[in-house]
Coordinates of C-alpha atoms and ligand atoms in Angstrom, one line a residue:
X1 CA -21.2 -1.8 26.8
X2 CA -17.7 -1.0 28.0
X3 CA -16.4 -4.5 27.5
X4 CA -17.7 -4.6 24.0
X5 CA -15.9 -1.4 23.1
X6 CA -12.7 -2.8 24.6
X7 CA -13.1 -5.9 22.5
X8 CA -13.7 -4.0 19.3
X9 CA -10.6 -1.9 20.1
X10 CA -8.5 -5.0 20.8
X11 CA -9.6 -6.6 17.6
X12 CA -8.8 -3.6 15.4
X13 CA -5.4 -3.3 17.0
X14 CA -4.8 -6.9 16.3
X15 CA -5.9 -6.6 12.7
X16 CA -3.6 -3.6 12.0
X17 CA -0.7 -5.3 13.8
X18 CA -1.1 -8.2 11.4
X19 CA -1.0 -5.9 8.3
X20 CA 2.3 -4.5 9.6
X21 CA 3.6 -7.9 10.3
X22 CA 3.2 -9.2 6.7
X23 CA 4.9 -6.1 5.4
X24 CA 7.7 -6.7 7.8
X25 CA 8.0 -10.4 6.8
X26 CA 8.1 -9.2 3.1
X27 CA 10.9 -6.7 3.9
X28 CA 12.8 -9.3 6.0
X29 CA 12.5 -12.3 3.8
X30 CA 11.4 -11.4 0.2
X31 CA 12.4 -7.9 -0.6
X32 CA 16.1 -8.7 -1.1
X33 CA 15.2 -10.5 -4.3
X34 CA 11.7 -9.4 -5.2
X35 CA 12.1 -5.7 -4.3
X36 CA 9.9 -3.5 -2.2
X37 CA 7.2 -3.4 -4.9
X38 CA 7.5 -7.0 -6.2
X39 CA 9.1 -5.7 -9.5
X40 CA 12.3 -7.5 -8.7
X41 CA 14.5 -4.6 -9.8
X42 CA 17.2 -6.0 -7.5
X43 CA 20.6 -7.5 -8.2
X44 CA 19.3 -11.1 -7.8
X45 CA 16.1 -10.2 -9.6
X46 CA 18.0 -9.1 -12.7
X47 CA 20.4 -12.0 -12.6
X48 CA 17.7 -14.6 -12.0
X49 CA 15.2 -12.9 -14.3
X50 CA 12.6 -12.9 -11.5
X51 CA 9.1 -12.0 -12.8
X52 CA 7.5 -8.6 -12.1
X53 CA 4.6 -9.2 -9.7
X54 CA 3.1 -5.8 -10.3
X55 CA 2.2 -6.8 -13.9
X56 CA -1.4 -7.8 -14.6
X57 CA 0.0 -10.6 -16.8
X58 CA 2.0 -12.0 -13.8
X59 CA -1.0 -11.8 -11.6
X60 CA -3.2 -13.6 -14.2
X61 CA -0.7 -16.4 -14.6
X62 CA -0.4 -17.0 -10.8
X63 CA -3.3 -18.5 -8.9
X64 CA -3.3 -18.2 -5.1
X65 CA -2.4 -21.9 -5.1
X66 CA 0.6 -21.4 -7.2
X67 CA 1.8 -18.5 -5.1
X68 CA 1.3 -20.5 -1.9
X69 CA 3.1 -23.4 -3.4
X70 CA 6.1 -21.3 -4.4
X71 CA 6.3 -19.8 -0.9
X72 CA 5.9 -23.1 0.9
X73 CA 8.0 -25.4 -1.3
X74 CA 10.1 -23.0 -3.3
X75 CA 10.6 -23.0 -7.1
X76 CA 12.7 -26.0 -8.1
X77 CA 15.9 -25.2 -9.9
X78 CA 15.8 -21.5 -8.8
X79 CA 17.1 -19.4 -5.9
X80 CA 13.5 -19.4 -4.5
X81 CA 13.6 -21.6 -1.5
X82 CA 10.6 -22.9 0.4
X83 CA 9.6 -21.2 3.6
X84 CA 7.4 -23.9 5.2
X85 CA 9.9 -24.4 8.0
X86 CA 10.4 -20.7 8.5
X87 CA 7.0 -19.2 8.3
X88 CA 3.6 -20.1 9.9
X89 CA 0.6 -21.0 7.8
X90 CA -0.9 -17.6 8.9
X91 CA 2.2 -15.8 7.6
X92 CA 2.1 -17.6 4.3
X93 CA -1.6 -16.9 3.9
X94 CA -0.9 -13.2 4.6
X95 CA 1.9 -13.2 2.1
X96 CA -0.3 -14.7 -0.7
X97 CA -2.6 -11.7 -0.2
X98 CA 0.3 -9.4 0.0
X99 CA 1.7 -10.6 -3.3
X100 CA -1.8 -10.1 -4.8
X101 CA -1.8 -6.6 -3.5
X102 CA 1.4 -5.8 -5.5
X103 CA -0.4 -5.5 -8.8
X104 CA 0.2 -1.9 -10.1
X105 CA -3.1 0.1 -10.0
Ligands
HEC201 C1 17.1 -15.5 -2.9 C2 16.1 -14.7 -3.7 C3 14.6 -14.9 -3.3 C4 14.0 -14.7 -2.1 C5 14.6 -14.2 -0.8 C6 12.6 -14.9 -2.4 N1 12.4 -15.2 -3.7 FE1 10.6 -15.6 -4.5 N2 11.5 -16.1 -6.3 C7 12.9 -16.1 -6.5 C8 13.2 -16.6 -7.8 C9 14.6 -16.8 -8.4 C10 12.0 -17.0 -8.3 C11 11.8 -17.8 -9.7 C12 11.7 -16.8 -10.8 C13 10.2 -16.3 -11.0 O1 9.3 -17.1 -10.8 O2 10.1 -15.2 -11.4 C14 10.9 -16.7 -7.4 C15 9.6 -16.9 -7.6 C16 8.6 -16.5 -6.7 C17 7.2 -16.6 -6.9 C18 6.5 -17.1 -8.3 C19 6.6 -18.6 -8.3 C20 6.1 -19.1 -9.7 O3 5.6 -20.2 -9.7 O4 6.2 -18.4 -10.7 C21 6.5 -16.2 -5.8 C22 5.0 -16.1 -5.6 C23 7.6 -15.8 -4.9 N3 8.8 -16.0 -5.4 C24 7.3 -15.3 -3.6 C25 8.3 -15.0 -2.7 C26 8.0 -14.6 -1.3 C27 6.6 -14.4 -0.7 C28 9.2 -14.5 -0.7 C29 9.5 -14.2 0.8 C30 8.9 -15.1 1.8 C31 10.2 -14.8 -1.7 N4 9.6 -15.1 -2.8 C32 11.6 -14.8 -1.4 C33 13.8 -15.6 -5.6 C34 13.6 -15.3 -4.3

């Protein structure tokens, strides 16, 4: 009984640590261009005309695959560089979900 409780506790701690991690990765690596909220109301965002990830339109036009591709390989001809050497597959998976979560409610 006791061990099971400890295991559940450890798992939920791990899960919440992961949610924090992806927000930290976003802040460290993506926010400077895409903004806190994905709306890209940043200097680079305005100059490069980066799309607003909070729009339902944007979300509709971007499949998980497309988002993953942009993060791993970058967007050619833009300032969006690929992160496949800098982020783990787990971090990229988490970012795909994070980007999905940016849609304005
Ligand atoms: C140096 C600025 C910059 C940084 C840092 C940056 N991006 Fe981008 N991103 C861009 C630009 C420029 C585009 C291309 C314009 C567009 O698609 O709106 C883009 C496009 C995208 C797209 C859409 C690709 C498509 O096919 O339309 C996604 C998804 C994305 N970025 C995710 C991220 C994530 C996640 C991070 C952090 C790991 C990140 N970006 C970091 C500048 C940046």
